[in-house]
Amino acid sequence: MAFSKILRPRSEALSDEGIDGIIDLANLEEPTGQKLERDPRRFFSLTYPTADIRRVIQKLSDRFSGHKDTPGLFLFEGLKGSGKSHLLLMIYHLFKNYGVAKDWLDIHKLNCELPHDTVVVVNKFTDLPLYSIWDFLFEKLSKRRSKQSIIQPSLPEVEKVFGDKRLILILDELEQGIRVISEPSIKAQNVAFLQMLSEWANRSDKVTVFASIYSDQEEPGSTLKRVPSCRIQFAHSADRAKVVLHRLFENYIDFNHNACASIIDSYLNTWRRQQISSSEEYRSKMLLTYPFLPEVLELILERVPARGGFQSVRGALGFLANMVRLTHDKADFITAAHANLHDREVATRLSDLDPSGDLISRARGNLDELKDQPLASDISATVMLYTLTSSGRGRGATREELIRHVLTPRVDINDFEKTLLSFQKYASHFWVEEGRYFFDLEENPDAKVEFRSLTIDPDGSKARTFLRTLWQDDIFKEPNCIIYQGEEETKNLLDGLDKNRLRYILSPRKLSPEDRHKLFYGIPMRNQVVLLEPKEPRFNLDIHRDLLKWAQRQLAAQELAGTARNAARRAEYERIAREDRNNCIDTIKRAGLVFIRWEQYGDTPNKDRIEEEAIPGTTKEDVLNFLSQQLFPTQLFEEHLSSRLEEILNLTVKEIDRQYSSTLGFPVPTTVRSVSQALRELCRKGQISIRHPRGNFSHENPNLTETELSEATIGEPLEKHPDRPPLITLPDQRKEIIHPGTEQEDTPPVKPSPIIEEKKEELSLPPQESSGELRQAVAVRLQEFPDATIIRIRTTIFLDKSTGDLSALPTSLRGSLSGQGALTAEITITKEGPFTKGEIEKIIESLPSLSGASYSARLDILSSEDKEEKDE
């Protein structure tokens, strides 16, 4: 019978959102009124009267019924999730909603008469930090904004402001409020003010202070602990289970424990048949913790917090609520076996105890391998929960504990034994030591490499997959790459790669002309598809006997090395795996690579013209360097573009770039700037003009960013502008007067005074590979203008990051993204002068350093030049 027939789970425990176990006093100001904190009736219905709550209520009753020596300071001390905020919220509703609170008090036979003329002031310091607590109180009590004071008020001043009011002061996260005050004197005055209020509270019921702190070892706890108070430290562990059960089940308080006695007895009888005895005391525990096995609550409420995983009751509540949701309609008892490792919520919460997630991942892998076993999920869940909540020699679960959690009256013991044995034999991370079962990151030893290699991967499929992965990831090292697997499948895989950059195809064998023709038929951007085949004619990765054997041996050795607990044996396995891996790498490298260069793509394979270009190397870097520097340098693009100038007129740079990316037989653009850089050079040489809304350029490198350039249009070359403007003749220039009939004396001509003319010029520096190289290039150019003043500098940084791990890039560019991806960025920085040559170099040195980026600059300069007068 499902336990939900006896204990009714609360609706929120069964919802996909789960239980909200966090109490936040800031929600008292939530305007919609939907939050739990705003609903006193619902809040009290979820509140179990623990020993701490009963003690606080009794102290409040004594305080306001005239008993002497009752404290006016209530100090709630504990870590996050221990229940401090819940208790403070209860205090709030006791005073603000006494009518609702009275019903709850009566249900639990609690007596607490409270005054009705109180003023309740609440502050959560993490949401509202205060510079001075007294200004905050004065403003709340006087209903008008007070003058900010840096001097702590005296008690008479406080009494004057309070008047006849009776103050209930609730301070949550008080330590944080004091900690954020930076001035030591102000911090000390706030602590002193709290001490004064607390001492006054012990003399009068005009003020009562409730404060939550983490520890009494720092302020204000270290000061307030010296004041007589009611201190609550949430030490009653026996109440934790009751709090959780009351929070999970709506009829827990009225639940008759004898209703589940027959179910418990059936479990005990099942276990006794396996020689597992249970005392009457243990039976009583089962009655009290139903529907949870007592060990489950011990693991979650005691062991997990001790391991630092869950945040006490708060984290435990969410975990146990999820187990209720998973089992409410099918289980008559909840055990550790129900913490299914494939349940996302279970795995997420257990990851607090396994931050890397490696152990849970490996256990899941073992569970998947043994999923056909009848109790695989139950055993793996139980062993994992015990593994994560224990350590040392006590790590893991005993056989008796496994039986308690897994063996129900409806489970065959033979299924249990069979599944447990399968885990011991086949689960690579399942261990048994000194009678305890646990999961471990280290794998179990099994057999020698040669024996294992005879049984592993008999059809060679894993070995072939291993070799392909080794070639692609460890030798070629390029994620934007696939390995040829037939025409259709290769095209499908190719379509999933980034088409804005080179895509590589590694062929395990020499392809026939028909294979190549079909492969390149109809694929987009096909001139940027780099087909690489083995240089050795008879090489075939998929059927190479030596390679397959070495791969199988390596797979076996890797498996055994990972399972070896003995260091010497593990080292031997690793040596064999290393040698076989090196044999595979050396053989693949010796086969070499050739690039299939298309000279012409015909209508049929017979009309195709192809050249095989041998690559001096086997990595992606080797291939890229060979293509960009030997086969397709920028000069080749210039020459090719020059030969077809009429064809590119009136086209945009983007359209031309697409032509080169798509047309087989054209030079292969190896970078995003292969075409644009060649067009810049043709423009500088005056063979074309580049037209853009920002201007028309010819005989110069266009002052356009790469993004702007892509939208520019190619036009006819423009007439070259003269280098210098015409000289200006000043009106006061002197002329020599010669009278008619007189002979001119041999006097030296009058030399005109020099004219100092300022000329504005623009210097354009082509892209450099680093800011240091750009600085050197700028320094060389500025030597031509020794007296020049630089009035403006505009630098452009262009980064085209090929597909790879984004986490290798600066966070300022990628944000919090990581994993595989591609990034293209252009950064333009402009500074207005005037600057000297030295200042310009310092600016360039201060540019952001981005690996793989290109750096270019434009400088506007004013140069001075002496002119001589011209004779009229």
mmCIF file of C-alpha atoms in Angstrom, residues 255-553:
data_model
loop_
_atom_site.group_PDB
_atom_site.id
_atom_site.type_symbol
_atom_site.label_atom_id
_atom_site.label_comp_id
_atom_site.label_asym_id
_atom_site.label_seq_id
_atom_site.Cartn_x
_atom_site.Cartn_y
_atom_site.Cartn_z
ATOM 1 C CA PHE A 255 -1.303 10.953 12.199
ATOM 2 C CA ASN A 256 -1.875 7.744 14.183
ATOM 3 C CA HIS A 257 1.446 5.900 14.047
ATOM 4 C CA ASN A 258 -0.221 2.561 14.671
ATOM 5 C CA ALA A 259 -1.782 2.820 11.219
ATOM 6 C CA CYS A 260 1.529 1.848 9.664
ATOM 7 C CA ALA A 261 2.444 -0.875 12.190
ATOM 8 C CA SER A 262 1.492 -3.770 9.897
ATOM 9 C CA ILE A 263 3.656 -2.374 7.074
ATOM 10 C CA ILE A 264 6.626 -2.013 9.386
ATOM 11 C CA ASP A 265 6.188 -5.545 10.740
ATOM 12 C CA SER A 266 6.160 -6.979 7.216
ATOM 13 C CA TYR A 267 9.496 -5.308 6.505
ATOM 14 C CA LEU A 268 10.995 -6.528 9.773
ATOM 15 C CA ASN A 269 9.891 -10.085 9.050
ATOM 16 C CA THR A 270 11.419 -9.952 5.575
ATOM 17 C CA TRP A 271 14.745 -8.861 7.008
ATOM 18 C CA ARG A 272 14.658 -11.449 9.802
ATOM 19 C CA ARG A 273 14.482 -14.201 7.196
ATOM 20 C CA GLN A 274 17.895 -12.949 6.060
ATOM 21 C CA GLN A 275 19.273 -13.152 9.624
ATOM 22 C CA ILE A 276 18.950 -9.404 10.168
ATOM 23 C CA SER A 277 17.430 -8.911 13.564
ATOM 24 C CA SER A 278 15.755 -5.695 14.689
ATOM 25 C CA SER A 279 15.100 -4.626 18.240
ATOM 26 C CA GLU A 280 11.897 -3.189 19.607
ATOM 27 C CA GLU A 281 13.690 0.136 19.857
ATOM 28 C CA TYR A 282 14.388 0.070 16.122
ATOM 29 C CA ARG A 283 10.718 -0.762 15.446
ATOM 30 C CA SER A 284 9.735 2.299 17.484
ATOM 31 C CA LYS A 285 12.068 4.429 15.405
ATOM 32 C CA MET A 286 10.446 3.161 12.226
ATOM 33 C CA LEU A 287 7.037 4.118 13.606
ATOM 34 C CA LEU A 288 8.248 7.655 14.412
ATOM 35 C CA THR A 289 10.003 8.279 11.074
ATOM 36 C CA TYR A 290 7.403 6.654 8.789
ATOM 37 C CA PRO A 291 7.266 6.797 5.795
ATOM 38 C CA PHE A 292 11.052 7.203 5.841
ATOM 39 C CA LEU A 293 13.400 4.470 6.972
ATOM 40 C CA PRO A 294 15.208 5.829 10.065
ATOM 41 C CA GLU A 295 18.566 5.520 8.305
ATOM 42 C CA VAL A 296 17.369 7.815 5.513
ATOM 43 C CA LEU A 297 16.663 10.675 7.923
ATOM 44 C CA GLU A 298 19.956 9.994 9.684
ATOM 45 C CA LEU A 299 21.825 10.222 6.383
ATOM 46 C CA ILE A 300 20.082 13.378 5.188
ATOM 47 C CA LEU A 301 19.585 15.297 8.432
ATOM 48 C CA GLU A 302 22.839 14.421 10.212
ATOM 49 C CA ARG A 303 25.484 12.974 7.918
ATOM 50 C CA VAL A 304 24.890 15.284 4.954
ATOM 51 C CA PRO A 305 25.192 18.524 6.982
ATOM 52 C CA ALA A 306 28.304 17.112 8.653
ATOM 53 C CA ARG A 307 29.807 16.683 5.162
ATOM 54 C CA GLY A 308 28.955 20.300 4.335
ATOM 55 C CA GLY A 309 26.583 19.373 1.542
ATOM 56 C CA PHE A 310 23.066 20.482 2.378
ATOM 57 C CA GLN A 311 22.160 23.640 4.259
ATOM 58 C CA SER A 312 20.730 21.854 7.275
ATOM 59 C CA VAL A 313 16.933 21.546 7.297
ATOM 60 C CA ARG A 314 16.521 23.757 4.242
ATOM 61 C CA GLY A 315 18.550 21.547 1.902
ATOM 62 C CA ALA A 316 17.323 18.347 3.497
ATOM 63 C CA LEU A 317 13.732 19.441 3.061
ATOM 64 C CA GLY A 318 14.137 19.828 -0.696
ATOM 65 C CA PHE A 319 15.877 16.470 -1.073
ATOM 66 C CA LEU A 320 13.300 14.573 0.980
ATOM 67 C CA ALA A 321 10.409 16.351 -0.736
ATOM 68 C CA ASN A 322 11.744 15.146 -4.076
ATOM 69 C CA MET A 323 11.866 11.574 -2.751
ATOM 70 C CA VAL A 324 8.221 11.929 -1.661
ATOM 71 C CA ARG A 325 7.314 13.130 -5.158
ATOM 72 C CA LEU A 326 9.109 10.159 -6.748
ATOM 73 C CA THR A 327 7.497 7.522 -4.521
ATOM 74 C CA HIS A 328 4.161 8.757 -3.111
ATOM 75 C CA ASP A 329 1.993 6.637 -5.389
ATOM 76 C CA LYS A 330 3.986 3.393 -5.456
ATOM 77 C CA ALA A 331 6.111 2.851 -2.340
ATOM 78 C CA ASP A 332 4.990 1.863 1.140
ATOM 79 C CA PHE A 333 8.325 2.960 2.619
ATOM 80 C CA ILE A 334 10.910 5.498 1.452
ATOM 81 C CA THR A 335 14.499 4.234 1.558
ATOM 82 C CA ALA A 336 17.832 5.287 0.102
ATOM 83 C CA ALA A 337 17.079 2.981 -2.826
ATOM 84 C CA HIS A 338 14.598 5.589 -4.084
ATOM 85 C CA ALA A 339 17.309 8.236 -4.608
ATOM 86 C CA ASN A 340 17.529 7.338 -8.294
ATOM 87 C CA LEU A 341 20.828 8.535 -9.775
ATOM 88 C CA HIS A 342 19.151 9.309 -13.082
ATOM 89 C CA ASP A 343 16.713 11.725 -11.442
ATOM 90 C CA ARG A 344 17.929 15.231 -12.164
ATOM 91 C CA GLU A 345 16.897 16.677 -8.796
ATOM 92 C CA VAL A 346 18.629 13.871 -6.888
ATOM 93 C CA ALA A 347 21.824 14.246 -8.914
ATOM 94 C CA THR A 348 21.797 18.035 -8.529
ATOM 95 C CA ARG A 349 21.532 17.922 -4.749
ATOM 96 C CA LEU A 350 24.021 15.064 -4.360
ATOM 97 C CA SER A 351 26.485 17.069 -6.447
ATOM 98 C CA ASP A 352 26.924 19.287 -3.360
ATOM 99 C CA LEU A 353 28.759 16.300 -1.876
ATOM 100 C CA ASP A 354 30.562 15.508 -5.142
ATOM 101 C CA PRO A 355 31.422 18.961 -6.569
ATOM 102 C CA SER A 356 33.241 17.610 -9.607
ATOM 103 C CA GLY A 357 30.355 15.276 -10.458
ATOM 104 C CA ASP A 358 32.868 12.615 -11.487
ATOM 105 C CA LEU A 359 31.824 9.992 -8.971
ATOM 106 C CA ILE A 360 28.115 10.335 -9.740
ATOM 107 C CA SER A 361 28.880 10.268 -13.447
ATOM 108 C CA ARG A 362 30.908 7.078 -13.132
ATOM 109 C CA ALA A 363 28.236 5.430 -10.990
ATOM 110 C CA ARG A 364 25.644 6.348 -13.598
ATOM 111 C CA GLY A 365 27.846 4.747 -16.222
ATOM 112 C CA ASN A 366 27.980 1.535 -14.216
ATOM 113 C CA LEU A 367 24.230 1.694 -13.712
ATOM 114 C CA ASP A 368 23.682 2.050 -17.463
ATOM 115 C CA GLU A 369 25.897 -0.946 -18.105
ATOM 116 C CA LEU A 370 23.863 -3.062 -15.658
ATOM 117 C CA LYS A 371 20.436 -1.551 -16.302
ATOM 118 C CA ASP A 372 19.044 -4.960 -17.255
ATOM 119 C CA GLN A 373 19.652 -6.225 -13.734
ATOM 120 C CA PRO A 374 16.403 -6.176 -11.693
ATOM 121 C CA LEU A 375 17.665 -4.086 -8.743
ATOM 122 C CA ALA A 376 20.484 -2.114 -10.371
ATOM 123 C CA SER A 377 18.889 1.285 -9.722
ATOM 124 C CA ASP A 378 18.086 0.473 -6.077
ATOM 125 C CA ILE A 379 21.559 -0.834 -5.224
ATOM 126 C CA SER A 380 23.424 1.951 -7.012
ATOM 127 C CA ALA A 381 21.276 4.626 -5.313
ATOM 128 C CA THR A 382 21.797 3.159 -1.842
ATOM 129 C CA VAL A 383 25.523 2.627 -2.256
ATOM 130 C CA MET A 384 26.008 6.129 -3.698
ATOM 131 C CA LEU A 385 24.137 7.823 -0.837
ATOM 132 C CA TYR A 386 26.192 5.934 1.734
ATOM 133 C CA THR A 387 29.402 6.618 -0.203
ATOM 134 C CA LEU A 388 28.843 10.372 -0.319
ATOM 135 C CA THR A 389 27.851 10.654 3.347
ATOM 136 C CA SER A 390 30.728 8.675 4.865
ATOM 137 C CA SER A 391 34.507 8.538 4.719
ATOM 138 C CA GLY A 392 37.543 6.571 5.841
ATOM 139 C CA ARG A 393 37.105 2.950 6.898
ATOM 140 C CA GLY A 394 33.414 3.519 7.481
ATOM 141 C CA ARG A 395 32.873 4.510 3.861
ATOM 142 C CA GLY A 396 29.971 2.861 2.070
ATOM 143 C CA ALA A 397 27.150 0.544 3.136
ATOM 144 C CA THR A 398 27.275 -2.851 4.780
ATOM 145 C CA ARG A 399 25.369 -5.810 3.369
ATOM 146 C CA GLU A 400 22.867 -5.470 6.206
ATOM 147 C CA GLU A 401 22.266 -1.806 5.361
ATOM 148 C CA LEU A 402 21.828 -2.677 1.692
ATOM 149 C CA ILE A 403 19.223 -5.291 2.571
ATOM 150 C CA ARG A 404 17.280 -2.843 4.754
ATOM 151 C CA HIS A 405 17.090 -0.309 1.936
ATOM 152 C CA VAL A 406 16.646 -2.619 -1.061
ATOM 153 C CA LEU A 407 14.892 -5.752 0.155
ATOM 154 C CA THR A 408 11.149 -5.184 0.467
ATOM 155 C CA PRO A 409 8.479 -7.860 1.122
ATOM 156 C CA ARG A 410 7.880 -7.972 -2.639
ATOM 157 C CA VAL A 411 11.556 -8.397 -3.690
ATOM 158 C CA ASP A 412 13.135 -11.808 -4.295
ATOM 159 C CA ILE A 413 16.359 -12.217 -2.345
ATOM 160 C CA ASN A 414 17.828 -14.056 -5.352
ATOM 161 C CA ASP A 415 17.406 -10.934 -7.474
ATOM 162 C CA PHE A 416 19.190 -8.988 -4.787
ATOM 163 C CA GLU A 417 22.121 -11.393 -4.665
ATOM 164 C CA LYS A 418 22.368 -11.616 -8.452
ATOM 165 C CA THR A 419 22.417 -7.854 -8.938
ATOM 166 C CA LEU A 420 24.899 -7.283 -6.133
ATOM 167 C CA LEU A 421 27.221 -9.895 -7.629
ATOM 168 C CA SER A 422 26.917 -8.274 -11.065
ATOM 169 C CA PHE A 423 28.014 -4.949 -9.603
ATOM 170 C CA GLN A 424 31.044 -6.598 -8.022
ATOM 171 C CA LYS A 425 32.013 -8.353 -11.263
ATOM 172 C CA TYR A 426 31.217 -5.778 -13.949
ATOM 173 C CA ALA A 427 30.820 -2.313 -12.453
ATOM 174 C CA SER A 428 34.224 -0.744 -12.910
ATOM 175 C CA HIS A 429 33.859 1.765 -10.055
ATOM 176 C CA PHE A 430 32.067 -0.484 -7.552
ATOM 177 C CA TRP A 431 34.235 -1.711 -4.672
ATOM 178 C CA VAL A 432 33.932 -4.092 -1.756
ATOM 179 C CA GLU A 433 36.384 -3.703 1.108
ATOM 180 C CA GLU A 434 36.086 -5.049 4.651
ATOM 181 C CA GLY A 435 32.431 -5.864 4.114
ATOM 182 C CA ARG A 436 31.464 -2.387 2.893
ATOM 183 C CA TYR A 437 30.225 -1.519 -0.588
ATOM 184 C CA PHE A 438 31.029 1.853 -2.135
ATOM 185 C CA PHE A 439 31.710 3.706 -5.373
ATOM 186 C CA ASP A 440 35.181 5.061 -6.084
ATOM 187 C CA LEU A 441 36.818 7.043 -8.880
ATOM 188 C CA GLU A 442 39.501 4.400 -9.266
ATOM 189 C CA GLU A 443 38.627 1.372 -11.399
ATOM 190 C CA ASN A 444 38.971 -2.279 -10.407
ATOM 191 C CA PRO A 445 41.748 -4.479 -11.835
ATOM 192 C CA ASP A 446 40.547 -7.292 -14.071
ATOM 193 C CA ALA A 447 42.979 -9.012 -16.421
ATOM 194 C CA LYS A 448 46.160 -8.504 -18.392
ATOM 195 C CA VAL A 449 46.237 -6.412 -21.527
ATOM 196 C CA GLU A 450 46.665 -9.191 -24.043
ATOM 197 C CA PHE A 451 43.860 -11.285 -22.589
ATOM 198 C CA ARG A 452 41.550 -8.296 -22.463
ATOM 199 C CA SER A 453 42.434 -7.283 -26.032
ATOM 200 C CA LEU A 454 41.174 -10.694 -27.251
ATOM 201 C CA THR A 455 37.734 -10.077 -25.844
ATOM 202 C CA ILE A 456 37.365 -6.325 -26.224
ATOM 203 C CA ASP A 457 35.660 -5.003 -29.355
ATOM 204 C CA PRO A 458 35.715 -8.252 -31.375
ATOM 205 C CA ASP A 459 34.248 -6.616 -34.498
ATOM 206 C CA GLY A 460 36.728 -3.723 -34.405
ATOM 207 C CA SER A 461 34.064 -0.992 -34.329
ATOM 208 C CA LYS A 462 35.337 0.555 -31.086
ATOM 209 C CA ALA A 463 38.907 0.362 -32.337
ATOM 210 C CA ARG A 464 37.990 2.190 -35.554
ATOM 211 C CA THR A 465 36.126 4.838 -33.580
ATOM 212 C CA PHE A 466 39.119 5.160 -31.275
ATOM 213 C CA LEU A 467 41.520 5.584 -34.229
ATOM 214 C CA ARG A 468 39.314 8.205 -35.870
ATOM 215 C CA THR A 469 39.062 10.149 -32.615
ATOM 216 C CA LEU A 470 42.813 9.854 -32.092
ATOM 217 C CA TRP A 471 43.492 11.150 -35.598
ATOM 218 C CA GLN A 472 41.016 14.018 -35.414
ATOM 219 C CA ASP A 473 41.526 15.180 -31.822
ATOM 220 C CA ASP A 474 45.090 14.220 -30.876
ATOM 221 C CA ILE A 475 46.963 14.453 -34.188
ATOM 222 C CA PHE A 476 45.090 16.893 -36.410
ATOM 223 C CA LYS A 477 43.670 18.884 -33.470
ATOM 224 C CA GLU A 478 40.831 20.753 -35.136
ATOM 225 C CA PRO A 479 37.166 20.661 -34.027
ATOM 226 C CA ASN A 480 35.867 22.084 -37.335
ATOM 227 C CA CYS A 481 36.788 18.801 -38.936
ATOM 228 C CA ILE A 482 35.155 15.481 -39.830
ATOM 229 C CA ILE A 483 36.390 12.131 -41.069
ATOM 230 C CA TYR A 484 35.076 10.821 -44.368
ATOM 231 C CA GLN A 485 32.359 8.190 -43.901
ATOM 232 C CA GLY A 486 30.775 7.960 -47.332
ATOM 233 C CA GLU A 487 29.208 10.654 -49.481
ATOM 234 C CA GLU A 488 25.832 11.222 -47.784
ATOM 235 C CA GLU A 489 26.911 10.883 -44.155
ATOM 236 C CA THR A 490 29.966 13.043 -44.754
ATOM 237 C CA LYS A 491 27.835 15.770 -46.328
ATOM 238 C CA ASN A 492 25.449 15.675 -43.374
ATOM 239 C CA LEU A 493 28.322 15.969 -40.920
ATOM 240 C CA LEU A 494 29.926 18.689 -43.028
ATOM 241 C CA ASP A 495 26.727 20.699 -42.942
ATOM 242 C CA GLY A 496 26.950 20.850 -39.160
ATOM 243 C CA LEU A 497 30.362 22.564 -39.194
ATOM 244 C CA ASP A 498 31.012 26.300 -39.158
ATOM 245 C CA LYS A 499 30.739 27.461 -42.789
ATOM 246 C CA ASN A 500 32.377 30.832 -42.132
ATOM 247 C CA ARG A 501 35.834 29.294 -41.981
ATOM 248 C CA LEU A 502 37.792 26.375 -43.374
ATOM 249 C CA ARG A 503 36.147 22.985 -42.972
ATOM 250 C CA TYR A 504 38.429 19.971 -43.023
ATOM 251 C CA ILE A 505 37.670 16.445 -44.229
ATOM 252 C CA LEU A 506 40.133 13.710 -43.304
ATOM 253 C CA SER A 507 39.796 10.693 -45.550
ATOM 254 C CA PRO A 508 40.924 7.344 -44.064
ATOM 255 C CA ARG A 509 41.925 6.207 -47.593
ATOM 256 C CA LYS A 510 42.573 7.468 -51.074
ATOM 257 C CA LEU A 511 39.274 8.473 -52.673
ATOM 258 C CA SER A 512 38.392 7.684 -56.266
ATOM 259 C CA PRO A 513 37.650 10.524 -58.718
ATOM 260 C CA GLU A 514 33.979 9.529 -58.514
ATOM 261 C CA ASP A 515 34.000 9.783 -54.712
ATOM 262 C CA ARG A 516 35.572 13.241 -54.822
ATOM 263 C CA HIS A 517 33.202 14.485 -57.519
ATOM 264 C CA LYS A 518 30.111 13.310 -55.635
ATOM 265 C CA LEU A 519 31.414 14.658 -52.331
ATOM 266 C CA PHE A 520 31.885 18.207 -53.648
ATOM 267 C CA TYR A 521 28.686 18.245 -55.696
ATOM 268 C CA GLY A 522 26.248 20.841 -54.368
ATOM 269 C CA ILE A 523 27.867 21.574 -51.016
ATOM 270 C CA PRO A 524 27.821 25.254 -49.954
ATOM 271 C CA MET A 525 31.043 27.273 -49.671
ATOM 272 C CA ARG A 526 32.840 24.318 -51.181
ATOM 273 C CA ASN A 527 36.083 26.130 -52.040
ATOM 274 C CA GLN A 528 36.695 26.379 -48.294
ATOM 275 C CA VAL A 529 36.291 22.634 -47.810
ATOM 276 C CA VAL A 530 39.791 21.185 -47.411
ATOM 277 C CA LEU A 531 39.918 17.521 -48.409
ATOM 278 C CA LEU A 532 42.977 15.735 -47.010
ATOM 279 C CA GLU A 533 43.880 12.186 -48.035
ATOM 280 C CA PRO A 534 46.729 9.872 -47.013
ATOM 281 C CA LYS A 535 49.949 10.427 -48.945
ATOM 282 C CA GLU A 536 50.677 6.700 -48.818
ATOM 283 C CA PRO A 537 48.560 5.178 -51.644
ATOM 284 C CA ARG A 538 47.667 1.876 -49.945
ATOM 285 C CA PHE A 539 46.979 3.284 -46.491
ATOM 286 C CA ASN A 540 43.476 2.681 -45.091
ATOM 287 C CA LEU A 541 42.831 3.617 -41.469
ATOM 288 C CA ASP A 542 39.716 1.440 -41.162
ATOM 289 C CA ILE A 543 41.290 -1.885 -42.192
ATOM 290 C CA HIS A 544 44.933 -1.409 -41.193
ATOM 291 C CA ARG A 545 45.596 -4.604 -39.201
ATOM 292 C CA ASP A 546 48.413 -3.232 -37.074
ATOM 293 C CA LEU A 547 46.508 -0.081 -36.229
ATOM 294 C CA LEU A 548 43.376 -2.007 -35.237
ATOM 295 C CA LYS A 549 45.362 -4.368 -33.046
ATOM 296 C CA TRP A 550 47.215 -1.542 -31.329
ATOM 297 C CA ALA A 551 43.920 0.273 -30.780
ATOM 298 C CA GLN A 552 42.313 -2.782 -29.177
ATOM 299 C CA ARG A 553 45.348 -3.297 -26.956
#
